[in-house]
Coordinates of C-alpha atoms (C1' of nucleotides) in Angstrom, one line a residue:
Chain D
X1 CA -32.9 14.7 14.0
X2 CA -33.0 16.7 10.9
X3 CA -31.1 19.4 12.2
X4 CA -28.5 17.6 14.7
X5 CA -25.4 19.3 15.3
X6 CA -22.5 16.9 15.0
X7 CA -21.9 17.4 18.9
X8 CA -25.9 16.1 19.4
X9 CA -25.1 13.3 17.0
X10 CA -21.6 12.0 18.7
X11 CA -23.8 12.2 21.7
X12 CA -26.0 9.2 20.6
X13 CA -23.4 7.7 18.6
X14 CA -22.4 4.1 20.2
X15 CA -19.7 2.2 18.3
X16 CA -21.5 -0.9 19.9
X17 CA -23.9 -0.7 17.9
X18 CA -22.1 -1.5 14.9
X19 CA -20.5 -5.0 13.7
X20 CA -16.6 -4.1 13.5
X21 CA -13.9 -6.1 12.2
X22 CA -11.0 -7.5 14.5
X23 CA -7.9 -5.6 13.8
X24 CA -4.5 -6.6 14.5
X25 CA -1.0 -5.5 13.6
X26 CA 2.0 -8.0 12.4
X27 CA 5.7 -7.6 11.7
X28 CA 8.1 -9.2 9.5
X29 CA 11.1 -8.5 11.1
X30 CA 14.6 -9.2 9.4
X31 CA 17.9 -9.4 9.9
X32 CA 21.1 -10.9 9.1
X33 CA 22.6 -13.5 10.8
X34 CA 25.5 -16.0 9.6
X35 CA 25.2 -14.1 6.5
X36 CA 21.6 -15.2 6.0
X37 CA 18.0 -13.4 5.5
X38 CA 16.3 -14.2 8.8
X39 CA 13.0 -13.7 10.5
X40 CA 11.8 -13.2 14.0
X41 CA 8.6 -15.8 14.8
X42 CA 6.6 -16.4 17.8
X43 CA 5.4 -19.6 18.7
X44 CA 2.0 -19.0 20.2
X45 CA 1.0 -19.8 23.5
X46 CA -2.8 -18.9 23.1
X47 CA -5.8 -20.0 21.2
X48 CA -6.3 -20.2 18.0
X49 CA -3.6 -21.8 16.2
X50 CA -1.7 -22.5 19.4
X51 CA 1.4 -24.1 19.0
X52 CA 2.1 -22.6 15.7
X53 CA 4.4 -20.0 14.5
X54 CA 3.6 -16.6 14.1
X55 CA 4.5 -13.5 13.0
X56 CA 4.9 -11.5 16.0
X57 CA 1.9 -8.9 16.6
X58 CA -1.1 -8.2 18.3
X59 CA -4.0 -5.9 18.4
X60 CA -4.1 -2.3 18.6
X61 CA -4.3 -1.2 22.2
X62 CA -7.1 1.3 21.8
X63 CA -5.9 3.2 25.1
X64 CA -2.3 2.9 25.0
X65 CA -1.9 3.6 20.8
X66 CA -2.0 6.6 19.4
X67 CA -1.7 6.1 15.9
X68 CA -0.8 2.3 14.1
X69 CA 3.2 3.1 13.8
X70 CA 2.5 3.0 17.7
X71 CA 1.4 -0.4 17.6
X72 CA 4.2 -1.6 15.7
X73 CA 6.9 0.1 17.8
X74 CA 5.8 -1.0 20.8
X75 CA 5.1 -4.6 19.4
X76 CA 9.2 -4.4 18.0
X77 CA 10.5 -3.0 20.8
X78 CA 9.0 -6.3 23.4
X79 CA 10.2 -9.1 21.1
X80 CA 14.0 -7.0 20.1
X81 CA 14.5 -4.1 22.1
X82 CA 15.1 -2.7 19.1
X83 CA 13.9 1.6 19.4
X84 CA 15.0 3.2 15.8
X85 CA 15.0 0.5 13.0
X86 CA 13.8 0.6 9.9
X87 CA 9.9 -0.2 9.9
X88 CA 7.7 0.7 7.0
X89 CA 4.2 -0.3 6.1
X90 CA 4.0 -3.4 4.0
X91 CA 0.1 -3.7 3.4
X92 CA -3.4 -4.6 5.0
X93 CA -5.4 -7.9 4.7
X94 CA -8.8 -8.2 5.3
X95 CA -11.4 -11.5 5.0
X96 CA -14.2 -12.9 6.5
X97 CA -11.9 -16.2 6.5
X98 CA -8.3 -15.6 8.0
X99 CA -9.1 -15.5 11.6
X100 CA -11.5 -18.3 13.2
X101 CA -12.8 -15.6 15.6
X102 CA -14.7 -13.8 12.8
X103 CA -13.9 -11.0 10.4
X104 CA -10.5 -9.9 10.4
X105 CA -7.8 -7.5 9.0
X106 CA -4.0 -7.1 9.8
X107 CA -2.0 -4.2 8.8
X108 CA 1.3 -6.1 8.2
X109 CA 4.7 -3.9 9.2
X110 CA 8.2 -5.1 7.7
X111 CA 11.0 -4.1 10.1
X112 CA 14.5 -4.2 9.2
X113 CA 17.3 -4.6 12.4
X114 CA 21.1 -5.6 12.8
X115 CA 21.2 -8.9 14.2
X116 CA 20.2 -8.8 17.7
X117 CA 20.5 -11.6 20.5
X118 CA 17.0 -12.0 22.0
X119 CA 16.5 -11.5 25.3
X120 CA 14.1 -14.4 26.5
X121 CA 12.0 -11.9 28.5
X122 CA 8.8 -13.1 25.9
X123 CA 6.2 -13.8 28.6
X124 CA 4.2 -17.4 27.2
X125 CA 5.1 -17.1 23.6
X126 CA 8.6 -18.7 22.6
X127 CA 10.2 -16.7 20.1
X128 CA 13.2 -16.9 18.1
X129 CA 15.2 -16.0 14.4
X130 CA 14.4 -18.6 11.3
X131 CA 16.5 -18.5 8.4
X132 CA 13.7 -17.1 5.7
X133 CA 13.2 -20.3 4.0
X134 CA 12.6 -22.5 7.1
X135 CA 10.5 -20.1 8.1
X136 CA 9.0 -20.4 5.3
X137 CA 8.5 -23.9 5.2
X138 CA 6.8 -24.1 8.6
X139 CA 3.0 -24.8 8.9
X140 CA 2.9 -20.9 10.1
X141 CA -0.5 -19.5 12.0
X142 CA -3.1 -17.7 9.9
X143 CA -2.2 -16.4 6.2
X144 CA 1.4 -15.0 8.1
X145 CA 2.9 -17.3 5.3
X146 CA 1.8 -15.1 2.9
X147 CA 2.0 -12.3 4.7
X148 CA 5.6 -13.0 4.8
X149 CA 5.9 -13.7 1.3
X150 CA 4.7 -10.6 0.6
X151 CA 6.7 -8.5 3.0
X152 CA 9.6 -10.6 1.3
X153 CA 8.7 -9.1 -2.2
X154 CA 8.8 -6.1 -1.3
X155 CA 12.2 -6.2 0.7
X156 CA 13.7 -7.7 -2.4
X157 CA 12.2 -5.5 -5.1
X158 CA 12.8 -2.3 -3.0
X159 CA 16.9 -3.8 -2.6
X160 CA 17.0 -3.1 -6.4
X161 CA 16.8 0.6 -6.0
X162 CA 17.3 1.3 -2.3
X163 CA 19.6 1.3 0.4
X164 CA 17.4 -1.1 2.6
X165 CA 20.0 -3.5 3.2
X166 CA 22.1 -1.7 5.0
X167 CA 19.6 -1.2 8.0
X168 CA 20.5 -5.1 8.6
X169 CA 24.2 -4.5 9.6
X170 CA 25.9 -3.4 12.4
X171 CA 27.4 -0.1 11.0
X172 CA 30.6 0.1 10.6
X173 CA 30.5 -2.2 7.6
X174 CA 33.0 -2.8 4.8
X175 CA 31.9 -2.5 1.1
X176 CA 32.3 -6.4 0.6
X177 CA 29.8 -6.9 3.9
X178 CA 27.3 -4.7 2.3
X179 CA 27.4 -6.3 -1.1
X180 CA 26.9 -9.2 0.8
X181 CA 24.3 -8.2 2.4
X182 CA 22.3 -6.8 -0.6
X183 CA 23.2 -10.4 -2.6
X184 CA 21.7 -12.2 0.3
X185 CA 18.3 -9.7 -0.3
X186 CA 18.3 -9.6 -3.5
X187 CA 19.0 -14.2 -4.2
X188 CA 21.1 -12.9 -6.6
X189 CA 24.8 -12.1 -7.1
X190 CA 26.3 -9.3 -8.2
X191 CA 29.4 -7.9 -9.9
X192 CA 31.9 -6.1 -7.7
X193 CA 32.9 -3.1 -9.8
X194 CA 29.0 -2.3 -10.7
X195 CA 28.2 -2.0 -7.2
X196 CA 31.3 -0.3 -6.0
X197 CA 31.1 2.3 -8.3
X198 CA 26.8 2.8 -7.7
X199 CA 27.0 3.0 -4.3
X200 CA 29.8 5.6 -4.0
X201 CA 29.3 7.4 -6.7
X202 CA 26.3 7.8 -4.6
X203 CA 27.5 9.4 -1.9
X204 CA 25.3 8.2 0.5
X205 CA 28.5 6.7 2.7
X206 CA 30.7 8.3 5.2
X207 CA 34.2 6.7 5.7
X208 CA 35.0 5.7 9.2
X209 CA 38.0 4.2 9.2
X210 CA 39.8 1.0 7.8
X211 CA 40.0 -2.9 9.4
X212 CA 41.5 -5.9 8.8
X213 CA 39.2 -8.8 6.8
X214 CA 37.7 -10.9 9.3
X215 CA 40.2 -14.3 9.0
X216 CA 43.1 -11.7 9.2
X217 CA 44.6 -12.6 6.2
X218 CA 44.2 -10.0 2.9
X219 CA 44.4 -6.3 2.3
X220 CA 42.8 -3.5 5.2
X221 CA 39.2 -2.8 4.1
X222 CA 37.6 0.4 4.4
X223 CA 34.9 0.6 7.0
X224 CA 31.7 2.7 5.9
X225 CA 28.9 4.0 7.5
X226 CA 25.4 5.4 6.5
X227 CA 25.9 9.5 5.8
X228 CA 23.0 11.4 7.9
X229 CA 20.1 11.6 5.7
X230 CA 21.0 8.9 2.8
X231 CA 18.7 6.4 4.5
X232 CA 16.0 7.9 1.4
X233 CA 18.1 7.5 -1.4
X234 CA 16.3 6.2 -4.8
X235 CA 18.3 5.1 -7.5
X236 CA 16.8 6.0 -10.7
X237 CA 17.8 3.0 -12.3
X238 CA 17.1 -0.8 -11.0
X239 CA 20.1 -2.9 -10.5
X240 CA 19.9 -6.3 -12.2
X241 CA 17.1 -5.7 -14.2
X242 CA 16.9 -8.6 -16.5
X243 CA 16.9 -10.9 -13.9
X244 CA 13.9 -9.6 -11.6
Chain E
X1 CA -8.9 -23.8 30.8
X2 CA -5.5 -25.1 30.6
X3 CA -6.0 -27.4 28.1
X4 CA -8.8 -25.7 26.0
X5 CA -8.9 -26.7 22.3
X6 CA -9.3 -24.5 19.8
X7 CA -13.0 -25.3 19.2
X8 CA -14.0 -24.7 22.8
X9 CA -11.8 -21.4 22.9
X10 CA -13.9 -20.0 20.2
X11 CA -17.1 -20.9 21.7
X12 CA -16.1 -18.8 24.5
X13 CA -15.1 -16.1 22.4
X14 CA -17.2 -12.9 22.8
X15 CA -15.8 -10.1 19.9
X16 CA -17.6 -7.5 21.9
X17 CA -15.3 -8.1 24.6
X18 CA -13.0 -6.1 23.1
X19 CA -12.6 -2.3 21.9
X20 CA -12.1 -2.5 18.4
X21 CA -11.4 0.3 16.2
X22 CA -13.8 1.6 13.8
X23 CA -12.3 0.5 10.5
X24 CA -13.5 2.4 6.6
X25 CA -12.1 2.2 3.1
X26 CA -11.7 4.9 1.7
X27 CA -11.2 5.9 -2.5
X28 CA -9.5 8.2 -4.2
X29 CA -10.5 8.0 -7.9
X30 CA -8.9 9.6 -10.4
X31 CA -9.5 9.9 -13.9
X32 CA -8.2 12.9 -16.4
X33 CA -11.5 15.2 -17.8
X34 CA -10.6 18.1 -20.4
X35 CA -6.3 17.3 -20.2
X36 CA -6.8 17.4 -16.6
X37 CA -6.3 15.2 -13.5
X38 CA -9.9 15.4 -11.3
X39 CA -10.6 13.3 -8.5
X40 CA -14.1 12.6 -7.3
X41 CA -15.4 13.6 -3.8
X42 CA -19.2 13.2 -1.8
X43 CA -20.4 16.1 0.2
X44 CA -21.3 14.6 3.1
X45 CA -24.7 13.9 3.8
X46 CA -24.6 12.9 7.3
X47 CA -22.4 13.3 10.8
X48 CA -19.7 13.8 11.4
X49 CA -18.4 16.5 8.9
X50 CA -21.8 17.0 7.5
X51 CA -21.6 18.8 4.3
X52 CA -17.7 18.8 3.8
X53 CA -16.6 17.2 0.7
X54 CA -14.8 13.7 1.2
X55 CA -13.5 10.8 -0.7
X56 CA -15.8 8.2 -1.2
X57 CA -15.8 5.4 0.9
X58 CA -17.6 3.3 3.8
X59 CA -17.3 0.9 6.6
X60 CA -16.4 -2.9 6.0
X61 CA -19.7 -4.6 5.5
X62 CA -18.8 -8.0 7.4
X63 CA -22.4 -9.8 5.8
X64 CA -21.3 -8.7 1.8
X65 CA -18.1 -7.9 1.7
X66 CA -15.5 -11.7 1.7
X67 CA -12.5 -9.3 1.7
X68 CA -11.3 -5.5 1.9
X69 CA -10.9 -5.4 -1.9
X70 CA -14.8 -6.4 -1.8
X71 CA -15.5 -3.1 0.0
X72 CA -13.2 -1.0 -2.2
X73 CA -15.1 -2.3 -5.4
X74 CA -18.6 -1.6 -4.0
X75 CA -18.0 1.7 -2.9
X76 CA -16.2 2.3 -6.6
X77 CA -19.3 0.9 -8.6
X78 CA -21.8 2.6 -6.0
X79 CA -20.3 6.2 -7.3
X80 CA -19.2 5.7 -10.9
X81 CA -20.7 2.6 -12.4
X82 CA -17.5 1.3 -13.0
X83 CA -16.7 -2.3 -12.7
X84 CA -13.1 -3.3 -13.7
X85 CA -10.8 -0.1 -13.6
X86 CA -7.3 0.0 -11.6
X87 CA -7.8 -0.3 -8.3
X88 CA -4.8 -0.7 -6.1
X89 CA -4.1 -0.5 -2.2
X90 CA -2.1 2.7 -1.2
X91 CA -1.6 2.7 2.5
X92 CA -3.8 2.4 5.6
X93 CA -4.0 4.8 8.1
X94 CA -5.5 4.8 11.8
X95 CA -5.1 6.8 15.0
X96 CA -7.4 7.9 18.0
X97 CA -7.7 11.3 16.3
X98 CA -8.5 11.1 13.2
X99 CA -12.2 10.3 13.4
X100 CA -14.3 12.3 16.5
X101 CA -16.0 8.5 16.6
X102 CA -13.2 7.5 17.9
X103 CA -10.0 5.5 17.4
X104 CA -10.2 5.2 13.5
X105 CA -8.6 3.0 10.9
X106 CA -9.3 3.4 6.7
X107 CA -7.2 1.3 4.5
X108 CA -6.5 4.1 1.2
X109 CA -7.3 2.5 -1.9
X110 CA -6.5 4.5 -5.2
X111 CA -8.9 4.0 -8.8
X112 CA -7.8 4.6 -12.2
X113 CA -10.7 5.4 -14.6
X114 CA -11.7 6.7 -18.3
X115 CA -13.8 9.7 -17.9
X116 CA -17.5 9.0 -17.1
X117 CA -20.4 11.1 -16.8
X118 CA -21.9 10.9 -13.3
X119 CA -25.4 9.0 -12.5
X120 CA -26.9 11.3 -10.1
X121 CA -27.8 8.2 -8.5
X122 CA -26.2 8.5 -5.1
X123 CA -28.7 9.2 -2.4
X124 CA -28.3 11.4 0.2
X125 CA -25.0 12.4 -0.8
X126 CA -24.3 14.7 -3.5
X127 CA -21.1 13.5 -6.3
X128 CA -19.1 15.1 -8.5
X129 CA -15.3 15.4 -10.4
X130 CA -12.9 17.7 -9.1
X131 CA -9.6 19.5 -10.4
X132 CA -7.2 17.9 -8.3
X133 CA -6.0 21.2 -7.0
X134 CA -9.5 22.3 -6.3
X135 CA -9.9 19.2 -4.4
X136 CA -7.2 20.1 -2.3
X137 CA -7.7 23.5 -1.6
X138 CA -11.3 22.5 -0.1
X139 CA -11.5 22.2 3.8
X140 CA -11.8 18.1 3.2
X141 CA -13.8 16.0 6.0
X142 CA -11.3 14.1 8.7
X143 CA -7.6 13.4 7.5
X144 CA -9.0 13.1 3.7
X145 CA -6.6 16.1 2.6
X146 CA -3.4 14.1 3.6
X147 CA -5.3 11.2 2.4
X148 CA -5.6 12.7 -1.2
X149 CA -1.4 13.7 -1.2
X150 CA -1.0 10.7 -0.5
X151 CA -2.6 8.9 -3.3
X152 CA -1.1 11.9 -5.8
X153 CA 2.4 11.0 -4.8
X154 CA 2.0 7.3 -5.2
X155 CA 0.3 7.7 -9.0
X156 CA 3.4 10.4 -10.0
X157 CA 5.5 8.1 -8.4
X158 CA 4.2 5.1 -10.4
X159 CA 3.8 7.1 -13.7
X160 CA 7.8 7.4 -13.9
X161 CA 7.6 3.6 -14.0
X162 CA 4.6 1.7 -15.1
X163 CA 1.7 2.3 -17.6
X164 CA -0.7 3.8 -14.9
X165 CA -1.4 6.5 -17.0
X166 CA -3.2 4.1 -19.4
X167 CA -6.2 3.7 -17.1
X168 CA -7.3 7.1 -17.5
X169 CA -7.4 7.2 -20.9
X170 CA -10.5 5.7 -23.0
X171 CA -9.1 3.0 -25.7
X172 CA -8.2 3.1 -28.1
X173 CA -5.4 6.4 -28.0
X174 CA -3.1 7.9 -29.9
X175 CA 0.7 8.2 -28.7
X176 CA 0.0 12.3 -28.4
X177 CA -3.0 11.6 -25.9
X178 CA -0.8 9.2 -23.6
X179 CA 2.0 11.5 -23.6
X180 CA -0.7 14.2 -22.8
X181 CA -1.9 11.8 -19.7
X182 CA 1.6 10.8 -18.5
X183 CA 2.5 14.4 -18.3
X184 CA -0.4 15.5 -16.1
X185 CA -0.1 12.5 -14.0
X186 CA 3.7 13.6 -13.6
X187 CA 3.0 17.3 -13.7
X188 CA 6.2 17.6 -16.1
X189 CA 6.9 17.9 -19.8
X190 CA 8.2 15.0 -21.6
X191 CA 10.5 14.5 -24.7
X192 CA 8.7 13.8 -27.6
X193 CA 11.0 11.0 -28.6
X194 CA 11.9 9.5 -25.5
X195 CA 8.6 9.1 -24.6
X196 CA 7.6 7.0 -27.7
X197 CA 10.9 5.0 -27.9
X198 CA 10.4 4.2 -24.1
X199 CA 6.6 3.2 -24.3
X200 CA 6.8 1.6 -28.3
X201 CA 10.2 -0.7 -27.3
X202 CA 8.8 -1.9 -24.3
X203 CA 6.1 -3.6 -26.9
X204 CA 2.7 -3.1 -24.4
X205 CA 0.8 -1.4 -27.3
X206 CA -1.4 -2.9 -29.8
X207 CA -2.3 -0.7 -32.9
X208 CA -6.0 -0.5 -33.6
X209 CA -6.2 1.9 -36.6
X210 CA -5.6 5.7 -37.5
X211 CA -7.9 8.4 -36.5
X212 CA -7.2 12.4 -37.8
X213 CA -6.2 14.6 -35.0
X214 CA -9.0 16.4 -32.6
X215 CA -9.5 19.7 -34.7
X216 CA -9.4 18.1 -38.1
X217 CA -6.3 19.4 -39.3
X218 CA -2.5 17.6 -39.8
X219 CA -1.4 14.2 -40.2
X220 CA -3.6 11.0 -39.3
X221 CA -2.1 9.3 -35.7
X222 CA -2.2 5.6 -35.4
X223 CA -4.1 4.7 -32.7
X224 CA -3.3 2.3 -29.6
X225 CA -4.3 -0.1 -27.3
X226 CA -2.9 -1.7 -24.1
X227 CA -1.7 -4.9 -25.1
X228 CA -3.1 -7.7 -23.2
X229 CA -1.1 -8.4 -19.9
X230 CA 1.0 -5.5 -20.1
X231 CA -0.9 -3.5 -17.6
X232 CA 2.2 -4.9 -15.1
X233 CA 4.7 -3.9 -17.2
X234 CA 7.7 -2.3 -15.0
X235 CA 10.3 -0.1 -16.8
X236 CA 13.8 -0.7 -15.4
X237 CA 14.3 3.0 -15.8
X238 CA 12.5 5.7 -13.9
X239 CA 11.8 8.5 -16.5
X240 CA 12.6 12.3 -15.8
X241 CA 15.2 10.7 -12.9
X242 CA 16.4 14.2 -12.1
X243 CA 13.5 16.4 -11.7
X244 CA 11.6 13.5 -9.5
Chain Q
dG1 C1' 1.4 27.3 -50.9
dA2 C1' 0.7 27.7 -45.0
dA3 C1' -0.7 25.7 -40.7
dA4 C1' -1.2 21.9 -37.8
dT5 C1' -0.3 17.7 -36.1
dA6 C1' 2.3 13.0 -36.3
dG7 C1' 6.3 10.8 -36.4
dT8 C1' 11.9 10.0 -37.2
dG9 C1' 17.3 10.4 -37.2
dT10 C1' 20.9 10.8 -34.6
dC11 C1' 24.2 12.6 -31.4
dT12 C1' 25.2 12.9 -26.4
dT13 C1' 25.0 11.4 -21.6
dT14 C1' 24.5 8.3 -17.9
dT15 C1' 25.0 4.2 -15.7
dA16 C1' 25.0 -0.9 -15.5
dG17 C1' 27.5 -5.4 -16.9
dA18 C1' 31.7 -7.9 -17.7
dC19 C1' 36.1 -9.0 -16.6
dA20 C1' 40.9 -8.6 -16.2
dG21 C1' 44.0 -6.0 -13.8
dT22 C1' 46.7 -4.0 -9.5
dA23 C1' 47.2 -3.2 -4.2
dT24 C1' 48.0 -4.5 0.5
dT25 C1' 48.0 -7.4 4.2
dA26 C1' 49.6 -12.2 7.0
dG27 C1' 52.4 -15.9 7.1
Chain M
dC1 C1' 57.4 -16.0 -2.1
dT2 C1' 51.9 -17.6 -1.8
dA3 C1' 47.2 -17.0 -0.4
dA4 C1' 43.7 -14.0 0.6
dT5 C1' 41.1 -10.1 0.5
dA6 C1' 40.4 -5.1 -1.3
dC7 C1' 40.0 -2.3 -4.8
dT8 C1' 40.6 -0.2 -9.9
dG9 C1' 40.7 0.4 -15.2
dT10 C1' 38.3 0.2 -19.0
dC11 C1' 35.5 -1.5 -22.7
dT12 C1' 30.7 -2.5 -24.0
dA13 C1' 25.6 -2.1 -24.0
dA14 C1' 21.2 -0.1 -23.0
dA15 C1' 18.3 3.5 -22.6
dA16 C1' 17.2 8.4 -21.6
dG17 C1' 17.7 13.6 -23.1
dA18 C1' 18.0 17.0 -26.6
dC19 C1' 16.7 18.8 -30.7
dA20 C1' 16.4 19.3 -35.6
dC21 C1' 14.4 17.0 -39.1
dT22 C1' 10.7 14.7 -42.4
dA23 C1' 5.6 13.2 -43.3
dT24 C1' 0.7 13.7 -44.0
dT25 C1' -3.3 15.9 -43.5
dT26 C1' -6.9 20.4 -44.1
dC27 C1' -7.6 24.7 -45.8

DNA sequence: GAAATAGTGTCTTTTAGACAGTATTAG
DNA sequence: CTAATACTGTCTAAAAGACACTATTTC
């Protein structure tokens, strides 16, 4: 044993043999609907915490995952049918207390999509969008209601020097839509000519066109759309920075 | 089965009914030595990988560890003695490659320390401080190499914004010496003047007394602390916005 | 005095905040 | 015309960049 090549000790290596940790993958998935911050939850249909909401997720599928992003991909793509959003790593949570069935750690995923009808397909678990503060007030499964504060924090701090918010509309979108959208992030409102002038002088936007306002009435907006590349741009300075 | 309760679904529950992925912490721990940014690494002492260098780390220990923060400070005071440096989560990582064990999960934490000497303490495994580009020029054990960029790039990243560089130094400092750290952390010169304006404005420094420069020679610098609950402290402004 | 290090004065540049103004549409 | 929505002009304020300047020490 004192000299074991590595290929001699895989040979008797048995993961078995060791006490392992439960892991699981969740997403906070977002969009905008009615003008509102929304989030995607599952109502589980199996033990523990059945009954409850949940984030949507499940444990990594050792033969069908490659790497974790695969996990949350595939776990997006049942509950949305969404293929190429936005989904970045939020953080991982590990305790001996969060899951009844023992040790346990999630890596938590924060997705962002443009809103989305869902398509019922969800085999036992009923799922459905819940504007962010119902969610919020719901007697969610596990710690997912701080796992969803925390994906919310970073979703808000990152709309201070980011384009984030614009993965959650429908491109093309009209300057006033996307301030909108970033005021609805953000829980904050912000001044028109400030915005106007970061975002284009930016030059992360393409124009694609001009439309009417949605009632009908009012002057042709310009439609936008997010230029190839842009969806990295860092501001270097924080917008509203007294107030966060 | 239909209408299991929670209590009898647990009883039935078997964990090693499951493939689970093997799941480690690992450290990068980085501290500045001689003007310098070093990180330390273990040669390994046992398979897989025996005898490459590594970052410190270890599986979750479900008996002692309550939480993955647990593990992270264990495996920190195990290989410097430290007890309450900066230790922050950077990103988890886990594929079917990465480990020949098989499919592999480690949750990336990143430490911020003042230099210490070493206690040869560590068993089988032999310790020491590393220039970071040393570090990365070595043929490092499983994915540690990317592991290692990616902990670099979230401390230069956080040094444009925060006080990181603090944790390095030993208290109390002059002004010189944190310019001196924030400048390796960044691996870019910094404006005398800005630098102090930026830092002394923001009001996170306590003055502890004057102390004569290193060699002897020229005028007396005060000397600093960080004030107490400024280790949060987030600029609004990202310093050196161009060059990052 | 010279050399070395600490620290300041001040002008420019960039970009956000405020807010009142003009432009273009439907009816 | 009015109402509604889109968009602009322009002043102020805050903080970073540049760089020459002064201050205090040892020798």
């Amino acid at each position: 044993m004192v000299d074991e090549t590595e290929a001699e000790f895989l040979r008797r290596y048995n993961i078995h043999d060791y006490d392992l940790p439960l892991v699981s993958v969740d997403l906070a998935i977002f969009t905008l609907r009615d003008q509102r911050l929304q989030v995607l939850l599952v109502e589980r249909g199996a033990h523990p915490h059945k009954g409850r909401w949940a984030l949507p997720g499940g444990f990594v599928d050792l033969k069908q995952d490659r790497e974790l992003l695969d996990t949350a991909r595939r776990k997006l793509q049942e509950k949305t049918g969404v293929r190429t959003p936005h989904l970045e790593q939020v953080v991982s949570v590990g305790s001996a207390s969060r899951d009844p069935r023992g040790w346990s750690i999630t890596i938590l995923f924060m997705a962002l999509i443009p809103p989305v009808s869902l398509q019922g397909g969800g085999a036992v678990d009923d799922v459905r969008w819940w504007p962010f503060a119902d969610a919020c007030a719901l007697p969610l499964a596990f710690d997912h209601r701080e796992l969803l504060l925390q994906a919310r924090e970073r979703l808000r701090n990152k709309t201070a020097y980011t384009l984030l918010p614009i993965h959650v509309l429908q491109p093309p979108f009209t300057l006033t839509r996307l301030q909108q959208a970033f005021e609805e992030l953000l829980g904050e409102p912000l001044e028109k000519k400030s915005f106007r002038r970061r975002i284009l002088s930016a030059d992360v936007l393409e124009e694609v066109g001009e439309d009417l306002p949605e009632g009908g009435r009012g002057r042709p907006a310009l439609l936008y759309r997010l230029r190839r590349g842009a969806e990295q741009h860092v501001f270097s300075r924080v917008v509203l920075a007294d107030r966060l």
